[in-house]
mmCIF file of N, CA and C in Angstrom:
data_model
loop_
_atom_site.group_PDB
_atom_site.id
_atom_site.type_symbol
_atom_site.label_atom_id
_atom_site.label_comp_id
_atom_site.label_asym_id
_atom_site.label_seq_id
_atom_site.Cartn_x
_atom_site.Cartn_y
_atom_site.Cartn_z
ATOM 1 N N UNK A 1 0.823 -1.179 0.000
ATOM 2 C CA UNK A 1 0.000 0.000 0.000
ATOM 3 C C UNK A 1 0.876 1.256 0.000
ATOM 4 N N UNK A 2 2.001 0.862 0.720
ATOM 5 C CA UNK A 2 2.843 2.320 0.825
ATOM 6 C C UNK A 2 3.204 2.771 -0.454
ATOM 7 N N UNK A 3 3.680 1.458 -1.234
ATOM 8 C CA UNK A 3 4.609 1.554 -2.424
ATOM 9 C C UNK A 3 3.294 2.327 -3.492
ATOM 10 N N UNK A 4 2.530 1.851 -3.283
ATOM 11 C CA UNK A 4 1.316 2.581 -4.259
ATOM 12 C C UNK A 4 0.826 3.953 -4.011
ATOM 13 N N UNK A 5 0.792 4.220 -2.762
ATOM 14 C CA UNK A 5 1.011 5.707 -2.592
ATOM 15 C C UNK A 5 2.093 6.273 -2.661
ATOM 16 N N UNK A 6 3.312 6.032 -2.274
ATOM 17 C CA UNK A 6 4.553 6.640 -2.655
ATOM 18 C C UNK A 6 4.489 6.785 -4.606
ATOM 19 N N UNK A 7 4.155 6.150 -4.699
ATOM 20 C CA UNK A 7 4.319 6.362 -6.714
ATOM 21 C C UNK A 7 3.332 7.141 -7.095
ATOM 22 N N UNK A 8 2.284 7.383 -6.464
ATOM 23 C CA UNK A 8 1.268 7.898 -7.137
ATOM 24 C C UNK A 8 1.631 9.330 -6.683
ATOM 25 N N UNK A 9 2.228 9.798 -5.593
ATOM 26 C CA UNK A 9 2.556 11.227 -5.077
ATOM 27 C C UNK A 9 4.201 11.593 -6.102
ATOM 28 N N UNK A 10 4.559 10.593 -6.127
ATOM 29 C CA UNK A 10 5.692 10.987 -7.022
ATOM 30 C C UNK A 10 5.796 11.021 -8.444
ATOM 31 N N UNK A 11 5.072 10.483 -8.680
ATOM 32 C CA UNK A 11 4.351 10.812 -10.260
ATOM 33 C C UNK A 11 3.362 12.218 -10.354
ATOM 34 N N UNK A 12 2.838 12.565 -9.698
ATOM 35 C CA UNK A 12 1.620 13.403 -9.672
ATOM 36 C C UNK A 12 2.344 14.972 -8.945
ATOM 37 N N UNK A 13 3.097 14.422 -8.180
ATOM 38 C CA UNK A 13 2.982 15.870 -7.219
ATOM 39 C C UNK A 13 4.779 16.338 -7.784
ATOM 40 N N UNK A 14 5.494 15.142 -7.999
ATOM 41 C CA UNK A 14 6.805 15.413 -8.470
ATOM 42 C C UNK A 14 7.564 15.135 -7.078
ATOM 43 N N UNK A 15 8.815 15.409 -7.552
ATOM 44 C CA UNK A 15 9.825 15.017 -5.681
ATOM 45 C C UNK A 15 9.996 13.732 -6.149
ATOM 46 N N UNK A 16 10.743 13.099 -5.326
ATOM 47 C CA UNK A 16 11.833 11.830 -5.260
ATOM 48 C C UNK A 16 10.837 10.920 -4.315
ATOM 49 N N UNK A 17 10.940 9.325 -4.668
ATOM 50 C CA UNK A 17 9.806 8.470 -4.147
ATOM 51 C C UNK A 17 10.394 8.110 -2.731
ATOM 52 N N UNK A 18 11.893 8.725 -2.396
ATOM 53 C CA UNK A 18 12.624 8.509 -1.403
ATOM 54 C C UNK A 18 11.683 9.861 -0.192
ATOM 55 N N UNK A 19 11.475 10.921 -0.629
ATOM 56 C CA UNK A 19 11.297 12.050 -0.178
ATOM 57 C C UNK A 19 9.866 11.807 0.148
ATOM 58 N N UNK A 20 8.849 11.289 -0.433
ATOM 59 C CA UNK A 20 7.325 10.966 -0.298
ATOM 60 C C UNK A 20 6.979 9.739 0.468
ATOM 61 N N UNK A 21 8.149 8.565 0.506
ATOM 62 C CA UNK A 21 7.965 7.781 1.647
ATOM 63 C C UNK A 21 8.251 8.207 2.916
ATOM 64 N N UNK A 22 9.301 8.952 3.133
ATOM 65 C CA UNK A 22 9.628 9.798 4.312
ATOM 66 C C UNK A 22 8.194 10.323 4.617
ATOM 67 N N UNK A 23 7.257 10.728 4.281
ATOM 68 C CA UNK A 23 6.079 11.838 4.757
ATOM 69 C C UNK A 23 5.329 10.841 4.682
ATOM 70 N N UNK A 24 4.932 10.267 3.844
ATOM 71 C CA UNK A 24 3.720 9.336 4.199
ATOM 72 C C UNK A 24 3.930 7.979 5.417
ATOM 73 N N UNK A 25 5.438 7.814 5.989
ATOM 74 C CA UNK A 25 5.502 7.119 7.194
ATOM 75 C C UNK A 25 4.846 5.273 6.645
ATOM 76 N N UNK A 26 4.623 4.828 7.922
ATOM 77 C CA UNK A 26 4.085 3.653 7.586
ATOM 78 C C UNK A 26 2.852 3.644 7.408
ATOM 79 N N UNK A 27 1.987 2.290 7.049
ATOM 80 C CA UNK A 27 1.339 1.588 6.699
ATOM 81 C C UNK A 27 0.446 1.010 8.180
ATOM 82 N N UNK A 28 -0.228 1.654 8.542
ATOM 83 C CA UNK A 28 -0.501 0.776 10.480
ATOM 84 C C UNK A 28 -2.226 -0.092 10.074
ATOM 85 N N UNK A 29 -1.895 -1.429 9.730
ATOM 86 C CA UNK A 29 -3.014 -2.221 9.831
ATOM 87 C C UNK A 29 -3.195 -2.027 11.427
ATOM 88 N N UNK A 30 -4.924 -1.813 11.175
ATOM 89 C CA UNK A 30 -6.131 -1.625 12.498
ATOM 90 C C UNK A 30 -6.199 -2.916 12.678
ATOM 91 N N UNK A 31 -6.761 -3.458 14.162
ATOM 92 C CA UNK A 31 -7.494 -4.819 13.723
ATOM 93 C C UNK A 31 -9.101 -5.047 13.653
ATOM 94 N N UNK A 32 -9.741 -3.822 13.533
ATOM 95 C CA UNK A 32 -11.079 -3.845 13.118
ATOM 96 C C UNK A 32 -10.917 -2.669 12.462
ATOM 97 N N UNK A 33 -11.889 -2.820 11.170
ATOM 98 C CA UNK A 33 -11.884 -1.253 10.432
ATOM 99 C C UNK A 33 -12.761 -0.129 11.413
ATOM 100 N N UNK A 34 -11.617 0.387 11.488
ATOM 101 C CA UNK A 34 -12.312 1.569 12.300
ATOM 102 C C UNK A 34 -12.211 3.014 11.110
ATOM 103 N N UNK A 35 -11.706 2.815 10.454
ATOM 104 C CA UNK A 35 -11.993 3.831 9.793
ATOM 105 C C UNK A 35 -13.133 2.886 8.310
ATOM 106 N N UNK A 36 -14.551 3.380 7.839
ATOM 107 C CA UNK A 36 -15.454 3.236 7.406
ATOM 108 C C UNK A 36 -14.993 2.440 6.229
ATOM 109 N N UNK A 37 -15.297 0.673 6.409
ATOM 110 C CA UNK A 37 -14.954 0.254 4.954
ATOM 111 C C UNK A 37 -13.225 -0.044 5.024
ATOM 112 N N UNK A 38 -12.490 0.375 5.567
ATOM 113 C CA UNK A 38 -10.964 0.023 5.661
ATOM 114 C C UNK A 38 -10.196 -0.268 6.753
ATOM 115 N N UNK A 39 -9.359 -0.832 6.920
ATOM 116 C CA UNK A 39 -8.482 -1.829 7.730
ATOM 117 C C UNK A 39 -6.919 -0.454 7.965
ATOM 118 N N UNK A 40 -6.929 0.101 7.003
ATOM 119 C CA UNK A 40 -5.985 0.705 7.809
ATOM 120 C C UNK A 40 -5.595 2.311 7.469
ATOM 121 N N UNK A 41 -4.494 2.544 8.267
ATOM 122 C CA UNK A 41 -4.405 4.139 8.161
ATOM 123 C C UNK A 41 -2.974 4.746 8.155
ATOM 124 N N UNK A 42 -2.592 5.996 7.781
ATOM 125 C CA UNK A 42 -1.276 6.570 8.223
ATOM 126 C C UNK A 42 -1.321 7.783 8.745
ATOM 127 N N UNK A 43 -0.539 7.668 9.037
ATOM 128 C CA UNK A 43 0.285 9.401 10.200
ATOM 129 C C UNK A 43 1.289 10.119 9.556
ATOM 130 N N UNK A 44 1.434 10.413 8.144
ATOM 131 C CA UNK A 44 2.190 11.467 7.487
ATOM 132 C C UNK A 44 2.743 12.494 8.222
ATOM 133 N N UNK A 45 3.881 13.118 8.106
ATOM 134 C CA UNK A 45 4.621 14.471 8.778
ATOM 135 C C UNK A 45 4.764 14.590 7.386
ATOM 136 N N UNK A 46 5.014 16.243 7.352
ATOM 137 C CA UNK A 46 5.306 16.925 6.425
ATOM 138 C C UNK A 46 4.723 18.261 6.823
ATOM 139 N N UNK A 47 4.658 19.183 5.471
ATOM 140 C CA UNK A 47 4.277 20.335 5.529
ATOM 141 C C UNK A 47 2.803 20.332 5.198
ATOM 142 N N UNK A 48 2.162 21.686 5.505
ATOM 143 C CA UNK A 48 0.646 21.546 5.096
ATOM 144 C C UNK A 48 0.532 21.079 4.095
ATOM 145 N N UNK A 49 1.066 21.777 2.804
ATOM 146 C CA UNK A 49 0.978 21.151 1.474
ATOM 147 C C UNK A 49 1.155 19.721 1.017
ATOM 148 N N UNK A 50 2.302 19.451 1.746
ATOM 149 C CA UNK A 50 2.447 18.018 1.868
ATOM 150 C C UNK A 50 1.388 16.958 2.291
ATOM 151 N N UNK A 51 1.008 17.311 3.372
ATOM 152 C CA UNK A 51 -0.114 16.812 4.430
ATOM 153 C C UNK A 51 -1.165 16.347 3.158
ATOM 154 N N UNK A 52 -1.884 17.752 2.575
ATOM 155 C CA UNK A 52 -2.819 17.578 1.904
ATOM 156 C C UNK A 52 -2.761 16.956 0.465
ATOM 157 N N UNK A 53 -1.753 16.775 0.184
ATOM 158 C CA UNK A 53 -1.254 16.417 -1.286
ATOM 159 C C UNK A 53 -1.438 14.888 -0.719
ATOM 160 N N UNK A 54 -0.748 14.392 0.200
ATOM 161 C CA UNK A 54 -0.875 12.875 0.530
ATOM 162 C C UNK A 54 -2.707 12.203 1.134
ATOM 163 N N UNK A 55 -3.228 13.366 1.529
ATOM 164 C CA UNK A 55 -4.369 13.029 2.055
ATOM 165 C C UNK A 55 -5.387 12.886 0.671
ATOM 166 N N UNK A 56 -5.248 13.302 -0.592
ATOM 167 C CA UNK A 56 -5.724 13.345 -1.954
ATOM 168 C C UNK A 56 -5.239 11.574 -2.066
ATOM 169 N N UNK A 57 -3.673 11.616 -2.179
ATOM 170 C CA UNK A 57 -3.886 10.563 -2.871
ATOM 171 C C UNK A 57 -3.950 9.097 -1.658
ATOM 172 N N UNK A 58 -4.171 9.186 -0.927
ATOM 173 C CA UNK A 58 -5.190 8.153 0.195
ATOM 174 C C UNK A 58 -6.138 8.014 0.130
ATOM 175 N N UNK A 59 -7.198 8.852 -0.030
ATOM 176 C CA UNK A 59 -8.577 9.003 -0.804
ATOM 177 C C UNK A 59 -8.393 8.165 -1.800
ATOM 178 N N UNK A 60 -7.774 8.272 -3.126
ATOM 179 C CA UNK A 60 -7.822 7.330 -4.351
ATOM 180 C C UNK A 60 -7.747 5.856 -4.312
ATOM 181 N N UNK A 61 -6.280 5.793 -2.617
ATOM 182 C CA UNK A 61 -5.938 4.074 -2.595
ATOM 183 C C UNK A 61 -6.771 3.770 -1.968
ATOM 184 N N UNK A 62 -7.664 4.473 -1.197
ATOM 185 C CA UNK A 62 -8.286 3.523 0.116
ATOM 186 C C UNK A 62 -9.555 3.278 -1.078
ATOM 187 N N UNK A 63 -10.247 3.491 -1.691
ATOM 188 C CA UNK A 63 -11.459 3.399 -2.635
ATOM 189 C C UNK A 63 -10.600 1.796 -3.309
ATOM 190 N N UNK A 64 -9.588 2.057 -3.795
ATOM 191 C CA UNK A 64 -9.565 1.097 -4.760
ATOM 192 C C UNK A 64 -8.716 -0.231 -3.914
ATOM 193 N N UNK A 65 -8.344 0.380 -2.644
ATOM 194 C CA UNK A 65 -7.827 -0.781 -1.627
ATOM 195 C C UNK A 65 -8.197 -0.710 0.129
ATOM 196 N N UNK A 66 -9.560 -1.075 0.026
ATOM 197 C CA UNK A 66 -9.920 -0.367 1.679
ATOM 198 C C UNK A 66 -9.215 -1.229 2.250
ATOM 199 N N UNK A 67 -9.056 -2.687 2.066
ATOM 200 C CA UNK A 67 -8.023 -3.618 3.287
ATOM 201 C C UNK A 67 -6.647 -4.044 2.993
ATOM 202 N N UNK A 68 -5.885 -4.117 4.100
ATOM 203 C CA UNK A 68 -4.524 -4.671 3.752
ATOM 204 C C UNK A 68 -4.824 -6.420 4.744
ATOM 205 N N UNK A 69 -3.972 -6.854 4.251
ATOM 206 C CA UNK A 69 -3.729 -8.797 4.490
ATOM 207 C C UNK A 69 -3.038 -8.341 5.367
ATOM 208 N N UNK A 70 -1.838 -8.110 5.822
ATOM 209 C CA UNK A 70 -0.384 -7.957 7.089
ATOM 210 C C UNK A 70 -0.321 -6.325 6.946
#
C-alpha cells in the first residue's frame, strides 16, 4: 500500500519516491476497520501542502484498496 502511494505522489505531485515515503511514514493495519470500509491508516509528517497532497492521494488508494492482508 505504501509503495502505491509513494508512486502515485511521485508521479503526480513530483519530488523523489525517497522524499514521499519519508512523509507518508508507515502503513498501520487496524485490527477492526475503524476507519469506514478500511483496515488501515497513516500518520504522514510533512508540511501543510504536503499533508494535503498525501491526504488526496489516500482518498484514491483507500477506494480502490480499503483492506490490507499484514
Amino acid at each position: 500500500m505504501r509503495d502505491i502511494l509513494v508512486e502515485i505522489l511521485a508521479g503526480a505531485a513530483g519530488g523523489t519516491r525517497e522524499e514521499w515515503a519519508a512523509v507518508v511514514g508507515e502503513i498501520e493495519k487496524l485490527p477492526l476497520p475503524v476507519i469506514v470500509g478500511s483496515n488501515w491508516m497513516i500518520n504522514p509528517k510533512g508540511t501543510n501542502s504536503q499533508l494535503e497532497t498525501v491526504r488526496a492521494a489516500e482518498l484514491i488508494v483507500r477506494a480502490e484498496h480499503p483492506f490490507v492482508a499484514h
